[in-house]
């Protein structure tokens, strides 16, 4: 660790070289990203003297006429900028804003943070970074080199990656695509496989850590990930891409933009297909992507833009974590996957996932007058799909059917044979899928009014209507005549065929009405904002299986929960090099759907408590032409984290109660966590050919206090029991590395060849556990098993060349270059029976071994 | 430019230190306590000639090798581990062996009694004539004289027998066999002669049993399968440095449907052994893994969400927060229910090592080791 700090130190000193220069020079970059604009023109206003930027966006201009006061910086597809040069030799970084239709408005709707203006801790990655590093990595992994982020591939299935920000999992990380929130309306989770492959049309991805700049109420406890897709490129053209990789990875994609036509129409389309066998066993996948945007500039005041995208996919999963020893014992080693089988010689992904969630949005941008405008997005998304798995009648277990030893695949042929012996034709074992379909409609509207030169007022509405449709269905009877199911109270003892529903069927309906008001002040070096937002969430549950159709309890009333947030912050630019910022916020987050309805029934937990989050950040930024750095500290206290415990009366021999009140639950309040830490990131370009990016993030995330005797309440509000003390004080939060660091060194060997190496370091990663399981202090308060620290290298190469008149790029990536064996995910477990989690008891996923991809992109 | 190369290679070198073999220590820790499952085998073997031969050079076990049998269970517990050691030196801690072996238990009489029926006895038995006239009368008489007979007690009873034509005083030999009385055949001098004996006795027990079986075949060819007969024969030998001895010997025969077979002196018995890492020790642990049917049974007994979950998924949900949570106490209770249902007649002290599937966010297994205590309850067994 000390060595790592030393390296950062060296780099920081290096920044001081680059100051005093005697010629006019600068760097032209795309605003909001670290991407240089190559070939941008710099023209001295009032003369014909000028130059263009180099491949790193830098330029130098000498022999300027004495009377020259400003230069014009311009680049196709971007808005030109006039920069004053009086007495100034080093112009530093000149950022050009994209002139793509609607981009600015989308950025406002999505609350994209602006450097040295928006007072939040933020990291942004842009198109070039994504193109060079995408390889076989998914959205979360592209962010792994930004502070506070911990991303893993979990089991390694396509789209199964996950992200934690500042130690909070995806339930507490808001994700928006073009400003439209995509966290599941019921449980808050983000399913990245829904967007797998959308990286191809991503123009930028921004992580705002902490409460962030988001105006609408979103669950940004850990942070917000804003994904902006391409809208309309002004430039006409397109590209084709073909890539291959390890384990039969193949990707082909095509995109095309019309540019803005003479009659003010424009469209962009993209289509791609990705397939492969997956690195581990039984993870074969096939995914498609489509994206389109059609825009019409109606007149100077109105623009309409329709965007649609989706990524239908089906992939095999590795659902079950295994002990370290199992992976060591398995003949296939780290590629061992217990969750697939063979039937008639064909591989069957017993645990699989299939989903298609197209999203369409119609955006209207209305410039009302010179001081006000209104941006409105109406969107709709429908999700169809689910996850496959096993089902039995209770007399057999799937694990009894393996083709060989315990590490071998399921022997589905043996199950067919077994099913054929069934006297009454029912299936002993069969395959099912748990389906989670949904329909989601919403509207986001933002009104922006410039009250004075310094003061801006924003007001907005966020309306959502969501219906989740949950059921399980039979997908393969494995040779049986039918599957027997007796879970539908309205239709007992059914003989099910493939496609029939089973086990459960219920709908979750969520209505959301939110609004916000934000004031922004910006004058000279100071900018500040104050934001207030509130939302009402209404939940309704309809249970078709546990209640008779004639039973009014089948459908609940709407349960309403009110949440709000208030936050504010300020940024002060001391000079062109230094800026400071601070922000402070408090918000109350409505409980999730699953906390409101207990026991997988319509048992209403009307007293479910709001979670309360208080957060502040202090930050400092340094900018010079060669060195950019940010450092910030944060502290988030998260109080009354939702925990409910529900159980049967007879489960607890100590509770003597009326048997008719068998369904009980407790809202466990006072489970509080403190997440605090320091985050540093920098970009250093000592020469035009070399770029070093680095990040160090040191978190201290712990549970706060022990929680004493929580009362168990029955539906008549009687206290019927007590949950013992939770011993959690000082326990480290698990499931995300508390210390992360990264260095990315890019070196342009020759003008057309760029080589890069990425190093990521993960430390203080504790196995996941449930704090409300900690009901004993027999061993004192002991941490869960600590996963060994590790550093992992990736390497990349990009070669730009010409095919005739067409630009082409050849990409090559090797991830986990040294084939490091390391653990990314662990569930705490006790192997030696002393009540303390250890390496023998933990069940884990390993990081993938060495993987590679290479691809060719040709632009036209 | 050179500086950059220098810096880069320095970086890679420094960072490389963080990245080699991150799991080395973890693996070492695991290896320390690791029990390779391939060393944990469950053997089932029978002591045959070859196995007994292995004890030839073991001190104190020469006669075992010689007679291919043990004289007691304790002897078997002492010496079978030598055989297992020799045969399976490769196995590891946790291996177990179920061994069938032979134990020599000659059928000799237990207690011998001698009674003579008096007039008062006949009166008490309701035999006014002062004689007995059926086998059942004889058994009644023995029972009258000997209140609490034990297995293989041998009674000499002198009584007057009236077979309807003649009235004789006889000395009957009556043997207690399990819960029944058997009126033992006593070969006559003619029968001894027919069996090739010069004198009315045998000097070899092996010959006696062989020949007596043939005699019974001739005398009782119409027996039914499962019929049992006792024979008392005279065995004679001369102990070293002493006078010739004559002893009554009891042999029990059973009709197998076609011929009479002697119930052998060598009996097959079974012992279980476990390997504790350094030696084989007697161990009666029965190991098994809960089947889906077992989970259904335990779940049905438990009821509630937990019971339903166990039945549906074939595992115990071990997430304390969940409504289907199985606590240690619930599992112990479930195991008690299962064992009492499936093995109601297990002996006190019987141990079970049971593996079961669990779910605690991922799939896994746990073990429970129990022993039946004197109250008939299964409690945790600590090794």
PDB file of N, CA and C in Angstrom, chain B residues 117-148:
ATOM      1  N   UNK B 117     -38.714 -86.097  39.914  1.00  0.00           N
ATOM      2  CA  UNK B 117     -40.083 -85.753  40.287  1.00  0.00           C
ATOM      3  C   UNK B 117     -40.535 -86.622  41.457  1.00  0.00           C
ATOM      4  N   UNK B 118     -41.034 -85.970  42.469  1.00  0.00           N
ATOM      5  CA  UNK B 118     -41.534 -86.692  43.649  1.00  0.00           C
ATOM      6  C   UNK B 118     -43.049 -86.858  43.529  1.00  0.00           C
ATOM      7  N   UNK B 119     -43.625 -87.635  44.426  1.00  0.00           N
ATOM      8  CA  UNK B 119     -45.078 -87.800  44.406  1.00  0.00           C
ATOM      9  C   UNK B 119     -45.773 -86.451  44.561  1.00  0.00           C
ATOM     10  N   UNK B 120     -45.203 -85.680  45.449  1.00  0.00           N
ATOM     11  CA  UNK B 120     -45.799 -84.352  45.677  1.00  0.00           C
ATOM     12  C   UNK B 120     -45.792 -83.540  44.392  1.00  0.00           C
ATOM     13  N   UNK B 121     -44.674 -83.657  43.619  1.00  0.00           N
ATOM     14  CA  UNK B 121     -44.584 -82.935  42.344  1.00  0.00           C
ATOM     15  C   UNK B 121     -45.699 -83.383  41.400  1.00  0.00           C
ATOM     16  N   UNK B 122     -45.855 -84.733  41.294  1.00  0.00           N
ATOM     17  CA  UNK B 122     -46.914 -85.247  40.396  1.00  0.00           C
ATOM     18  C   UNK B 122     -48.263 -84.696  40.818  1.00  0.00           C
ATOM     19  N   UNK B 123     -48.499 -84.678  42.157  1.00  0.00           N
ATOM     20  CA  UNK B 123     -49.776 -84.171  42.675  1.00  0.00           C
ATOM     21  C   UNK B 123     -49.957 -82.710  42.247  1.00  0.00           C
ATOM     22  N   UNK B 124     -48.882 -81.942  42.492  1.00  0.00           N
ATOM     23  CA  UNK B 124     -48.965 -80.519  42.186  1.00  0.00           C
ATOM     24  C   UNK B 124     -49.209 -80.290  40.697  1.00  0.00           C
ATOM     25  N   UNK B 125     -48.657 -81.209  39.872  1.00  0.00           N
ATOM     26  CA  UNK B 125     -48.816 -81.045  38.412  1.00  0.00           C
ATOM     27  C   UNK B 125     -50.156 -81.604  37.933  1.00  0.00           C
ATOM     28  N   UNK B 126     -50.920 -82.200  38.845  1.00  0.00           N
ATOM     29  CA  UNK B 126     -52.228 -82.747  38.485  1.00  0.00           C
ATOM     30  C   UNK B 126     -52.120 -84.107  37.799  1.00  0.00           C
ATOM     31  N   UNK B 127     -50.979 -84.723  37.952  1.00  0.00           N
ATOM     32  CA  UNK B 127     -50.803 -86.067  37.367  1.00  0.00           C
ATOM     33  C   UNK B 127     -51.085 -87.093  38.451  1.00  0.00           C
ATOM     34  N   UNK B 128     -52.370 -87.452  38.569  1.00  0.00           N
ATOM     35  CA  UNK B 128     -52.807 -88.308  39.685  1.00  0.00           C
ATOM     36  C   UNK B 128     -52.168 -89.696  39.614  1.00  0.00           C
ATOM     37  N   UNK B 129     -51.872 -90.150  38.331  1.00  0.00           N
ATOM     38  CA  UNK B 129     -51.330 -91.505  38.202  1.00  0.00           C
ATOM     39  C   UNK B 129     -49.873 -91.564  38.637  1.00  0.00           C
ATOM     40  N   UNK B 130     -49.245 -90.480  38.866  1.00  0.00           N
ATOM     41  CA  UNK B 130     -47.820 -90.471  39.242  1.00  0.00           C
ATOM     42  C   UNK B 130     -46.920 -90.711  38.065  1.00  0.00           C
ATOM     43  N   UNK B 131     -47.376 -90.319  36.857  1.00  0.00           N
ATOM     44  CA  UNK B 131     -46.525 -90.447  35.667  1.00  0.00           C
ATOM     45  C   UNK B 131     -46.870 -89.338  34.676  1.00  0.00           C
ATOM     46  N   UNK B 132     -45.950 -89.154  33.761  1.00  0.00           N
ATOM     47  CA  UNK B 132     -46.188 -88.163  32.688  1.00  0.00           C
ATOM     48  C   UNK B 132     -46.515 -88.938  31.433  1.00  0.00           C
ATOM     49  N   UNK B 133     -47.365 -88.358  30.543  1.00  0.00           N
ATOM     50  CA  UNK B 133     -47.682 -89.148  29.352  1.00  0.00           C
ATOM     51  C   UNK B 133     -47.571 -88.373  28.048  1.00  0.00           C
ATOM     52  N   UNK B 134     -46.947 -87.199  28.069  1.00  0.00           N
ATOM     53  CA  UNK B 134     -46.685 -86.500  26.788  1.00  0.00           C
ATOM     54  C   UNK B 134     -45.494 -85.561  26.962  1.00  0.00           C
ATOM     55  N   UNK B 135     -44.988 -85.161  25.832  1.00  0.00           N
ATOM     56  CA  UNK B 135     -43.862 -84.216  25.845  1.00  0.00           C
ATOM     57  C   UNK B 135     -44.239 -82.941  26.592  1.00  0.00           C
ATOM     58  N   UNK B 136     -45.512 -82.508  26.403  1.00  0.00           N
ATOM     59  CA  UNK B 136     -45.972 -81.262  27.031  1.00  0.00           C
ATOM     60  C   UNK B 136     -46.008 -81.400  28.541  1.00  0.00           C
ATOM     61  N   UNK B 137     -46.358 -82.625  29.001  1.00  0.00           N
ATOM     62  CA  UNK B 137     -46.326 -82.867  30.438  1.00  0.00           C
ATOM     63  C   UNK B 137     -44.899 -82.690  30.962  1.00  0.00           C
ATOM     64  N   UNK B 138     -43.940 -83.182  30.175  1.00  0.00           N
ATOM     65  CA  UNK B 138     -42.535 -83.082  30.592  1.00  0.00           C
ATOM     66  C   UNK B 138     -42.138 -81.601  30.711  1.00  0.00           C
ATOM     67  N   UNK B 139     -42.536 -80.831  29.692  1.00  0.00           N
ATOM     68  CA  UNK B 139     -42.174 -79.403  29.721  1.00  0.00           C
ATOM     69  C   UNK B 139     -42.822 -78.709  30.910  1.00  0.00           C
ATOM     70  N   UNK B 140     -44.113 -79.058  31.187  1.00  0.00           N
ATOM     71  CA  UNK B 140     -44.794 -78.478  32.343  1.00  0.00           C
ATOM     72  C   UNK B 140     -44.031 -78.805  33.612  1.00  0.00           C
ATOM     73  N   UNK B 141     -43.558 -80.029  33.678  1.00  0.00           N
ATOM     74  CA  UNK B 141     -42.851 -80.476  34.880  1.00  0.00           C
ATOM     75  C   UNK B 141     -41.553 -79.706  35.064  1.00  0.00           C
ATOM     76  N   UNK B 142     -40.830 -79.523  33.949  1.00  0.00           N
ATOM     77  CA  UNK B 142     -39.562 -78.770  34.036  1.00  0.00           C
ATOM     78  C   UNK B 142     -39.838 -77.342  34.499  1.00  0.00           C
ATOM     79  N   UNK B 143     -40.865 -76.790  33.900  1.00  0.00           N
ATOM     80  CA  UNK B 143     -41.205 -75.407  34.221  1.00  0.00           C
ATOM     81  C   UNK B 143     -41.565 -75.286  35.706  1.00  0.00           C
ATOM     82  N   UNK B 144     -42.221 -76.337  36.189  1.00  0.00           N
ATOM     83  CA  UNK B 144     -42.634 -76.341  37.593  1.00  0.00           C
ATOM     84  C   UNK B 144     -41.395 -76.370  38.492  1.00  0.00           C
ATOM     85  N   UNK B 145     -40.391 -77.115  38.049  1.00  0.00           N
ATOM     86  CA  UNK B 145     -39.200 -77.252  38.897  1.00  0.00           C
ATOM     87  C   UNK B 145     -38.250 -76.058  38.754  1.00  0.00           C
ATOM     88  N   UNK B 146     -38.233 -75.504  37.550  1.00  0.00           N
ATOM     89  CA  UNK B 146     -37.256 -74.418  37.305  1.00  0.00           C
ATOM     90  C   UNK B 146     -38.026 -73.160  36.869  1.00  0.00           C
ATOM     91  N   UNK B 147     -38.061 -72.214  37.797  1.00  0.00           N
ATOM     92  CA  UNK B 147     -38.971 -71.092  37.594  1.00  0.00           C
ATOM     93  C   UNK B 147     -38.495 -70.120  36.504  1.00  0.00           C
ATOM     94  N   UNK B 148     -37.220 -69.769  36.534  1.00  0.00           N
ATOM     95  CA  UNK B 148     -36.732 -68.744  35.594  1.00  0.00           C
ATOM     96  C   UNK B 148     -35.610 -69.278  34.709  1.00  0.00           C
TER      97      UNK B 148
END
